[in-house]
Amino acid sequence: AQSVTQLGSHVSVSEGALVLLRCNYSSSVPPYLFWYVQYPNQGLQLLLKYTSAATLVKGINGFEAEFKKSETSFHLTKPSAHMSDAAEYFCAVSDVPGNQFYFGTGTSLTVIP
Amino acid sequence: GAVVSQHPSWVICKSGTSVKIECRSLDFQATTMFWYRQFPKQSLMLMATSNEGSKATYEQGVEKDKFLINHASLTLSTLTVTSAHPEDSSFYICSAKELYNEQFFGPGTRLTVL
C-alpha cells in the first residue's frame, strides 16, 4: 500500500524567503514520487519527479526536492519565494510512473509581499 | 510534452440531468485514463481507471451506474454524470498515460449542479 502525508495544510512565507513544503511517503515498493502545483480552477502542473535516479531532483520554476529513503521524505524547496508561487501543492506517490497515483492532501502556499 | 485536454472546462446543469465530460490525449495514444474528483480545498480522489476497450475499474464507494466511463478509443475517454445532483458539484480531472509512461493531467472540468 502507498500513501503520502503532507505536513501543514497552509504555509505562509515572505517574498524572497525559503519555501519548504513537507511530504512523507509510505510505500511497500521503491516509490516514484511527484510534486504538482495547482492554480485556482486549473489542472495539475508537474513540478518535478523522482524515478529512482538522482536523489536531488530539480524541477521547474526553481523548485527542487530531495528523496531521503531513511526519512521516507520528499520535501519540496525553493530558495526564494515569488508572488507567483502562491498556489496549492500536491505530493503524490506511485509504484511505477504510469500507475495509480496516491495524492497527499495538499499544501496551500501563501506568499506575503 | 504530452497534452491532455478536457471539454467542457466548466458546465452548469439542472438537478436530474446528465452531463458528459470528455478527456482527450492530443499527441499520444492513451492506453489508460484515470478520472479524479476534487472537492474545494481538498485533494484529488481517484474515481476510476479505464483501459481502452475494456470496462472501467471503479474505486470503492464510487457508483458505477452514476458515473459512467467510456474509453472507446486510444485518444478519448468520457465521464457521464447521470441524474446529477448538487452534491455531484465538483472539479473533475482526468489523466492519461501511454503504456508504461507517466500520467499527464488534463486541465479539469468544473461541474456545478443547480
Tab-separated table of C-alpha atoms in Angstrom:
chain	number	residue	atom	x	y	z
A	1	ALA	CA	0.000	0.000	0.000
A	2	GLN	CA	1.136	3.525	-0.707
A	3	SER	CA	0.316	6.861	0.787
A	4	VAL	CA	1.728	10.323	1.267
A	5	THR	CA	1.372	12.739	4.119
A	6	GLN	CA	1.804	16.447	3.637
A	7	LEU	CA	2.511	18.213	6.888
A	8	GLY	CA	0.964	21.637	7.032
A	9	SER	CA	-2.143	22.332	5.016
A	10	HIS	CA	-1.213	26.022	4.891
A	11	VAL	CA	2.234	27.559	4.645
A	12	SER	CA	2.962	31.286	4.524
A	13	VAL	CA	6.307	32.742	3.591
A	14	SER	CA	7.548	36.205	2.827
A	15	GLU	CA	8.564	37.070	-0.693
A	16	GLY	CA	12.216	36.159	-1.087
A	17	ALA	CA	12.202	33.685	1.786
A	18	LEU	CA	12.850	29.969	1.630
A	19	VAL	CA	9.946	27.753	0.697
A	20	LEU	CA	9.774	24.344	2.366
A	21	LEU	CA	6.810	22.060	1.782
A	22	ARG	CA	6.927	18.720	3.516
A	23	CYS	CA	5.980	15.327	2.139
A	24	ASN	CA	6.482	11.937	3.739
A	25	TYR	CA	5.594	8.763	1.958
A	26	SER	CA	4.781	5.197	2.750
A	27	SER	CA	5.394	2.518	0.185
A	28	SER	CA	5.949	-1.217	0.191
A	29	VAL	CA	7.957	-0.964	-3.030
A	30	PRO	CA	10.518	1.557	-4.267
A	31	PRO	CA	8.406	4.633	-4.834
A	32	TYR	CA	8.075	7.085	-7.633
A	33	LEU	CA	7.379	10.499	-6.181
A	34	PHE	CA	5.936	13.627	-7.705
A	35	TRP	CA	5.196	17.210	-6.834
A	36	TYR	CA	2.430	19.037	-8.655
A	37	VAL	CA	1.230	22.617	-8.463
A	38	GLN	CA	-2.352	23.672	-8.981
A	39	TYR	CA	-3.544	27.204	-9.549
A	40	PRO	CA	-7.206	28.067	-8.874
A	41	ASN	CA	-9.623	26.313	-11.194
A	42	GLN	CA	-6.834	24.741	-13.163
A	43	GLY	CA	-5.420	21.273	-13.568
A	44	LEU	CA	-2.169	19.936	-12.217
A	45	GLN	CA	1.217	21.009	-13.458
A	46	LEU	CA	4.170	18.742	-12.824
A	47	LEU	CA	6.932	20.471	-10.901
A	48	LEU	CA	9.315	17.563	-10.596
A	49	LYS	CA	9.511	13.834	-10.149
A	50	TYR	CA	11.762	11.213	-8.592
A	51	THR	CA	12.026	7.964	-10.508
A	52	SER	CA	14.956	6.199	-8.805
A	53	ALA	CA	17.729	8.197	-10.427
A	54	ALA	CA	19.406	11.109	-8.659
A	55	THR	CA	18.069	11.719	-5.171
A	56	LEU	CA	18.170	15.501	-5.600
A	57	VAL	CA	15.672	16.410	-8.247
A	58	LYS	CA	15.470	19.803	-9.872
A	59	GLY	CA	12.212	20.950	-11.335
A	60	ILE	CA	10.653	23.926	-12.998
A	61	ASN	CA	10.377	27.442	-11.582
A	62	GLY	CA	13.407	26.974	-9.317
A	63	PHE	CA	11.920	24.182	-7.216
A	64	GLU	CA	13.812	21.123	-6.132
A	65	ALA	CA	13.213	18.140	-3.888
A	66	GLU	CA	15.414	15.579	-2.231
A	67	PHE	CA	14.487	11.937	-1.867
A	68	LYS	CA	15.594	10.649	1.534
A	69	LYS	CA	14.880	6.985	1.904
A	70	SER	CA	15.989	6.848	5.549
A	71	GLU	CA	13.456	9.546	6.405
A	72	THR	CA	10.828	8.441	3.851
A	73	SER	CA	10.639	12.050	2.805
A	74	PHE	CA	10.475	14.050	-0.389
A	75	HIS	CA	10.306	17.666	0.732
A	76	LEU	CA	9.932	20.451	-1.819
A	77	THR	CA	12.088	23.553	-1.540
A	78	LYS	CA	12.755	26.803	-3.310
A	79	PRO	CA	15.424	29.240	-2.131
A	80	SER	CA	13.485	32.421	-2.764
A	81	ALA	CA	9.703	32.667	-2.947
A	82	HIS	CA	7.987	34.718	-5.622
A	83	MET	CA	4.457	36.032	-5.501
A	84	SER	CA	3.648	33.808	-8.459
A	85	ASP	CA	4.436	30.733	-6.344
A	86	ALA	CA	1.216	31.167	-4.387
A	87	ALA	CA	-0.809	28.066	-5.214
A	88	GLU	CA	-1.799	24.625	-3.987
A	89	TYR	CA	0.930	21.985	-3.993
A	90	PHE	CA	0.353	18.255	-4.056
A	91	CYS	CA	2.762	15.446	-3.375
A	92	ALA	CA	1.962	12.088	-4.974
A	93	VAL	CA	3.367	8.575	-4.938
A	94	SER	CA	3.103	5.725	-7.381
A	95	ASP	CA	4.660	2.288	-7.651
A	96	VAL	CA	5.505	2.944	-11.289
A	97	PRO	CA	5.093	6.252	-13.107
A	98	GLY	CA	2.085	5.206	-15.123
A	99	ASN	CA	0.134	3.516	-12.402
A	100	GLN	CA	-2.387	4.922	-9.995
A	101	PHE	CA	-1.302	7.978	-8.060
A	102	TYR	CA	-1.948	8.490	-4.399
A	103	PHE	CA	-2.100	12.172	-3.604
A	104	GLY	CA	-1.448	13.974	-0.380
A	105	THR	CA	-3.998	16.373	0.996
A	106	GLY	CA	-2.203	19.359	-0.425
A	107	THR	CA	-0.453	22.404	0.969
A	108	SER	CA	-1.660	25.876	0.212
A	109	LEU	CA	1.272	28.258	-0.152
A	110	THR	CA	0.766	31.947	0.522
A	111	VAL	CA	3.493	34.424	-0.339
A	112	ILE	CA	3.435	37.632	1.640
A	113	PRO	CA	4.761	40.745	-0.092
B	1	GLY	CA	5.292	17.338	-23.770
B	2	ALA	CA	2.154	15.268	-23.907
B	3	VAL	CA	-1.092	17.207	-23.854
B	4	VAL	CA	-4.389	16.151	-22.380
B	5	SER	CA	-7.491	18.245	-22.934
B	6	GLN	CA	-10.887	18.243	-21.287
B	7	HIS	CA	-14.162	19.541	-22.566
B	8	PRO	CA	-16.018	21.421	-21.349
B	9	SER	CA	-13.859	23.388	-18.944
B	10	TRP	CA	-16.946	24.270	-16.936
B	11	VAL	CA	-20.586	23.271	-17.038
B	12	ILE	CA	-23.703	24.221	-15.146
B	13	CYS	CA	-26.698	21.926	-15.247
B	14	LYS	CA	-30.015	21.402	-13.556
B	15	SER	CA	-30.530	18.703	-10.986
B	16	GLY	CA	-31.639	15.439	-12.569
B	17	THR	CA	-29.937	15.967	-15.895
B	18	SER	CA	-26.906	14.112	-17.219
B	19	VAL	CA	-23.593	15.688	-18.105
B	20	LYS	CA	-20.831	14.298	-20.278
B	21	ILE	CA	-17.197	15.292	-19.842
B	22	GLU	CA	-14.602	14.440	-22.456
B	23	CYS	CA	-10.934	13.729	-21.910
B	24	ARG	CA	-8.651	13.595	-24.925
B	25	SER	CA	-4.985	12.817	-25.388
B	26	LEU	CA	-3.874	15.100	-28.181
B	27	ASP	CA	-0.478	13.773	-29.188
B	28	PHE	CA	-0.229	10.257	-27.840
B	29	GLN	CA	-2.248	7.098	-27.529
B	30	ALA	CA	-3.675	6.779	-24.067
B	31	THR	CA	-3.945	3.119	-23.192
B	32	THR	CA	-5.117	4.076	-19.717
B	33	MET	CA	-7.052	7.053	-18.444
B	34	PHE	CA	-7.823	7.975	-14.879
B	35	TRP	CA	-10.683	10.084	-13.567
B	36	TYR	CA	-10.266	12.089	-10.391
B	37	ARG	CA	-12.635	14.204	-8.373
B	38	GLN	CA	-11.612	17.166	-6.304
B	39	PHE	CA	-13.804	18.989	-3.816
B	40	PRO	CA	-12.945	22.579	-2.893
B	41	LYS	CA	-9.782	22.867	-0.855
B	42	GLN	CA	-9.291	19.107	-0.931
B	43	SER	CA	-7.055	16.647	-2.644
B	44	LEU	CA	-7.719	14.588	-5.739
B	45	MET	CA	-9.527	11.342	-5.196
B	46	LEU	CA	-9.317	8.643	-7.823
B	47	MET	CA	-12.747	7.657	-9.072
B	48	ALA	CA	-11.936	5.091	-11.702
B	49	THR	CA	-9.342	3.717	-14.065
B	50	SER	CA	-10.215	2.931	-17.638
B	51	ASN	CA	-8.267	0.936	-20.164
B	52	GLU	CA	-9.024	1.330	-23.829
B	53	GLY	CA	-11.576	-1.184	-24.998
B	54	SER	CA	-12.465	-2.577	-21.588
B	55	LYS	CA	-14.716	-1.706	-18.686
B	56	ALA	CA	-13.572	0.844	-16.178
B	57	THR	CA	-12.430	-0.172	-12.730
B	58	TYR	CA	-14.118	1.915	-10.071
B	59	GLU	CA	-12.733	2.784	-6.674
B	60	GLN	CA	-14.605	1.718	-3.606
B	61	GLY	CA	-17.547	3.967	-2.895
B	62	VAL	CA	-17.886	5.291	-6.444
B	63	GLU	CA	-21.206	4.398	-8.047
B	64	LYS	CA	-20.522	2.977	-11.476
B	65	ASP	CA	-24.122	3.467	-12.574
B	66	LYS	CA	-23.945	7.123	-11.690
B	67	PHE	CA	-20.526	7.863	-13.123
B	68	LEU	CA	-20.413	6.163	-16.490
B	69	ILE	CA	-16.986	5.931	-18.032
B	70	ASN	CA	-16.324	5.020	-21.627
B	71	HIS	CA	-12.867	4.625	-23.138
B	72	ALA	CA	-13.766	3.694	-26.666
B	73	SER	CA	-10.626	4.874	-28.394
B	74	LEU	CA	-6.972	5.434	-27.638
B	75	THR	CA	-7.451	9.177	-27.532
B	76	LEU	CA	-10.822	9.666	-25.888
B	77	SER	CA	-12.472	8.812	-22.601
B	78	THR	CA	-15.779	10.195	-21.414
B	79	LEU	CA	-17.265	10.551	-17.971
B	80	THR	CA	-21.040	10.885	-17.820
B	81	VAL	CA	-22.585	12.021	-14.572
B	82	THR	CA	-26.109	10.658	-14.712
B	83	SER	CA	-29.020	12.261	-12.902
B	84	ALA	CA	-26.719	14.843	-11.426
B	85	HIS	CA	-27.476	16.352	-8.026
B	86	PRO	CA	-25.940	19.318	-6.229
B	87	GLU	CA	-23.659	17.028	-4.231
B	88	ASP	CA	-22.061	15.967	-7.516
B	89	SER	CA	-20.788	19.509	-7.992
B	90	SER	CA	-17.043	19.232	-8.068
B	91	PHE	CA	-13.886	19.636	-10.118
B	92	TYR	CA	-13.299	16.596	-12.298
B	93	ILE	CA	-9.788	15.956	-13.604
B	94	CYS	CA	-8.657	13.254	-15.980
B	95	SER	CA	-5.198	11.950	-16.644
B	96	ALA	CA	-3.895	9.762	-19.413
B	97	LYS	CA	-0.891	7.582	-19.989
B	98	GLU	CA	0.604	5.592	-22.809
B	99	LEU	CA	1.580	2.035	-21.833
B	100	TYR	CA	4.307	2.292	-19.191
B	101	ASN	CA	4.845	6.006	-19.467
B	102	GLU	CA	3.881	8.576	-16.889
B	103	GLN	CA	0.493	10.179	-16.449
B	104	PHE	CA	-0.376	13.557	-17.891
B	105	PHE	CA	-3.217	15.550	-16.407
B	106	GLY	CA	-5.970	17.462	-18.104
B	107	PRO	CA	-6.952	20.999	-17.074
B	108	GLY	CA	-10.091	19.871	-15.278
B	109	THR	CA	-13.828	20.446	-15.637
B	110	ARG	CA	-15.819	22.416	-13.104
B	111	LEU	CA	-19.308	20.942	-12.708
B	112	THR	CA	-21.997	22.905	-10.917
B	113	VAL	CA	-25.368	21.280	-10.418
B	114	LEU	CA	-28.190	23.637	-9.514
